[in-house]
Amino acid sequence: MTTRAVPQMPEGTGVVPSAVGVPAYNHLFPREAESAFLVRQLVRTVLETWHLPQLVEDAVQVASELVANAVDHARGHCIRFTMTRTGDRRVRIAVVDKSRAEPILRAVSSSEERGRGLAVVDAFSEQWGVDPLPWGKRVWAECALPVEGAQ
């Protein structure tokens, strides 16, 4: 049996909470597959801190796919992950990278092994989108709890 080292947050690059405005966290991660593990940990911790444990499973799926897409398709050495509480029952998850190429939601056949990332994001989020930036883009998705009393 081989043991695998658990990735750790790099020294001196702690998660930064928002100082003003709505509650938010952001962190710069290396643009590598192992960062998805750290992002999932961060999502769980933040949602527990915000008393929104019911959002964990959906938000973890969304965050993992956004990071995986950036790792596979972006440029540069790092990506920025942000998580913002946009309402009592809603969070926005975003990944900022240095590629201007916008992701495209596409139909994927059952025989294809890859290409389902945005379909997963679409299925597990209320809405998602892309904000073009002068040097790249921000891909975001919002996850929300159902409105109390709604059928």
Short mmCIF file of C-alpha atoms in Angstrom, two decimals:
data_model
loop_
_atom_site.label_atom_id
_atom_site.label_comp_id
_atom_site.label_asym_id
_atom_site.label_seq_id
_atom_site.Cartn_x
_atom_site.Cartn_y
_atom_site.Cartn_z
CA MET A 1 0.00 0.00 0.00
CA THR A 2 1.41 3.39 -0.93
CA THR A 3 0.76 6.39 1.23
CA ARG A 4 0.17 9.77 -0.28
CA ALA A 5 1.10 12.99 1.41
CA VAL A 6 -1.88 15.20 2.11
CA PRO A 7 -1.41 18.58 0.40
CA GLN A 8 -1.03 21.47 2.81
CA MET A 9 -1.60 25.18 2.39
CA PRO A 10 1.77 26.75 1.48
CA GLU A 11 3.51 28.70 4.23
CA GLY A 12 2.70 32.40 4.33
CA THR A 13 -0.24 32.12 1.93
CA GLY A 14 -3.10 31.81 4.36
CA VAL A 15 -6.73 32.14 3.41
CA VAL A 16 -7.69 35.79 3.56
CA PRO A 17 -11.11 36.81 4.89
CA SER A 18 -12.76 39.93 3.54
CA ALA A 19 -12.11 42.92 5.78
CA VAL A 20 -15.24 44.84 4.77
CA GLY A 21 -18.54 44.19 3.05
CA VAL A 22 -20.07 40.76 2.68
CA PRO A 23 -18.31 37.76 4.25
CA ALA A 24 -15.78 36.33 1.82
CA TYR A 25 -12.58 34.33 1.65
CA ASN A 26 -9.97 34.11 -1.07
CA HIS A 27 -6.79 32.19 -1.59
CA LEU A 28 -4.18 31.84 -4.31
CA PHE A 29 -3.52 28.20 -5.22
CA PRO A 30 -1.00 26.60 -7.56
CA ARG A 31 -2.60 25.67 -10.88
CA GLU A 32 -2.24 21.95 -10.28
CA ALA A 33 -4.64 19.08 -9.69
CA GLU A 34 -3.78 18.76 -5.98
CA SER A 35 -5.28 22.20 -5.36
CA ALA A 36 -8.78 20.75 -5.81
CA PHE A 37 -8.30 18.80 -2.56
CA LEU A 38 -7.36 21.98 -0.68
CA VAL A 39 -10.27 23.89 -2.21
CA ARG A 40 -12.72 21.18 -1.08
CA GLN A 41 -11.34 21.46 2.46
CA LEU A 42 -11.69 25.24 2.34
CA VAL A 43 -15.29 25.04 1.09
CA ARG A 44 -16.25 22.66 3.91
CA THR A 45 -14.58 24.83 6.54
CA VAL A 46 -16.10 28.07 5.28
CA LEU A 47 -19.61 26.67 5.02
CA GLU A 48 -19.39 25.21 8.53
CA THR A 49 -18.17 28.61 9.78
CA TRP A 50 -21.10 30.31 8.07
CA HIS A 51 -23.53 27.72 9.51
CA LEU A 52 -24.47 26.46 6.04
CA PRO A 53 -23.54 22.77 6.24
CA GLN A 54 -26.49 21.87 3.98
CA LEU A 55 -24.64 23.50 1.05
CA VAL A 56 -21.42 21.54 1.50
CA GLU A 57 -22.05 18.70 -0.96
CA ASP A 58 -23.23 20.90 -3.84
CA ALA A 59 -20.60 23.57 -3.21
CA VAL A 60 -17.78 20.99 -3.05
CA GLN A 61 -18.86 19.57 -6.44
CA VAL A 62 -19.02 23.02 -8.00
CA ALA A 63 -15.69 24.17 -6.56
CA SER A 64 -13.92 20.97 -7.62
CA GLU A 65 -15.10 21.32 -11.21
CA LEU A 66 -14.22 25.02 -11.45
CA VAL A 67 -10.71 24.31 -10.16
CA ALA A 68 -10.30 21.26 -12.43
CA ASN A 69 -11.33 23.33 -15.46
CA ALA A 70 -8.82 26.04 -14.59
CA VAL A 71 -6.06 23.49 -14.02
CA ASP A 72 -6.77 21.87 -17.40
CA HIS A 73 -7.42 24.92 -19.55
CA ALA A 74 -5.92 28.08 -18.05
CA ARG A 75 -2.46 29.61 -18.25
CA GLY A 76 -0.07 30.75 -15.54
CA HIS A 77 1.21 29.19 -12.37
CA CYS A 78 -1.70 29.94 -10.08
CA ILE A 79 -5.44 30.45 -9.75
CA ARG A 80 -7.42 32.50 -7.25
CA PHE A 81 -10.32 30.83 -5.47
CA THR A 82 -12.95 33.02 -3.82
CA MET A 83 -16.03 32.21 -1.83
CA THR A 84 -18.51 34.95 -0.97
CA ARG A 85 -21.66 34.82 1.11
CA THR A 86 -24.11 36.74 -1.05
CA GLY A 87 -27.16 36.15 1.13
CA ASP A 88 -28.45 34.33 4.20
CA ARG A 89 -28.78 31.11 2.22
CA ARG A 90 -26.56 31.74 -0.82
CA VAL A 91 -22.83 31.62 -1.64
CA ARG A 92 -20.85 32.47 -4.75
CA ILE A 93 -17.85 30.33 -5.62
CA ALA A 94 -15.38 31.64 -8.18
CA VAL A 95 -12.07 30.77 -9.78
CA VAL A 96 -9.98 33.48 -11.44
CA ASP A 97 -7.35 32.47 -13.96
CA LYS A 98 -5.16 34.04 -16.65
CA SER A 99 -6.92 32.65 -19.70
CA ARG A 100 -9.42 34.70 -21.68
CA ALA A 101 -10.93 31.57 -23.27
CA GLU A 102 -14.45 31.20 -21.92
CA PRO A 103 -15.69 27.76 -20.95
CA ILE A 104 -18.54 26.31 -22.98
CA LEU A 105 -21.31 24.08 -21.66
CA ARG A 106 -21.61 21.26 -24.17
CA ALA A 107 -23.35 17.95 -24.53
CA VAL A 108 -21.04 15.00 -23.90
CA SER A 109 -21.67 11.45 -25.05
CA SER A 110 -21.54 8.62 -22.54
CA SER A 111 -18.40 7.27 -24.23
CA GLU A 112 -16.37 10.44 -23.57
CA GLU A 113 -14.24 10.38 -20.43
CA ARG A 114 -13.86 14.16 -20.08
CA GLY A 115 -15.82 17.32 -20.75
CA ARG A 116 -18.55 17.13 -18.12
CA GLY A 117 -17.20 19.84 -15.81
CA LEU A 118 -19.61 22.61 -16.71
CA ALA A 119 -22.52 20.17 -16.84
CA VAL A 120 -21.72 19.31 -13.21
CA VAL A 121 -21.47 23.00 -12.31
CA ASP A 122 -24.78 23.65 -14.05
CA ALA A 123 -26.48 20.74 -12.24
CA PHE A 124 -25.24 21.60 -8.75
CA SER A 125 -25.59 25.39 -8.84
CA GLU A 126 -28.48 27.83 -9.10
CA GLN A 127 -26.67 29.78 -11.79
CA TRP A 128 -23.18 30.26 -13.15
CA GLY A 129 -21.35 32.60 -15.47
CA VAL A 130 -18.11 34.10 -16.69
CA ASP A 131 -16.79 37.61 -16.05
CA PRO A 132 -14.13 38.63 -18.59
CA LEU A 133 -11.14 40.41 -17.04
CA PRO A 134 -8.43 42.41 -18.84
CA TRP A 135 -5.89 39.64 -18.23
CA GLY A 136 -8.13 36.55 -17.88
CA LYS A 137 -11.53 35.61 -16.53
CA ARG A 138 -13.57 34.79 -13.44
CA VAL A 139 -15.81 31.72 -13.66
CA TRP A 140 -18.40 31.73 -10.89
CA ALA A 141 -21.36 29.73 -9.68
CA GLU A 142 -23.95 30.34 -6.96
CA CYS A 143 -25.23 27.66 -4.65
CA ALA A 144 -28.28 28.30 -2.50
CA LEU A 145 -30.55 26.58 -0.05
CA PRO A 146 -34.20 26.40 -1.03
CA VAL A 147 -36.38 29.18 0.32
CA GLU A 148 -38.04 28.05 3.55
CA GLY A 149 -41.66 27.09 3.01
CA ALA A 150 -41.28 26.78 -0.78
CA GLN A 151 -42.59 23.60 -2.37
#
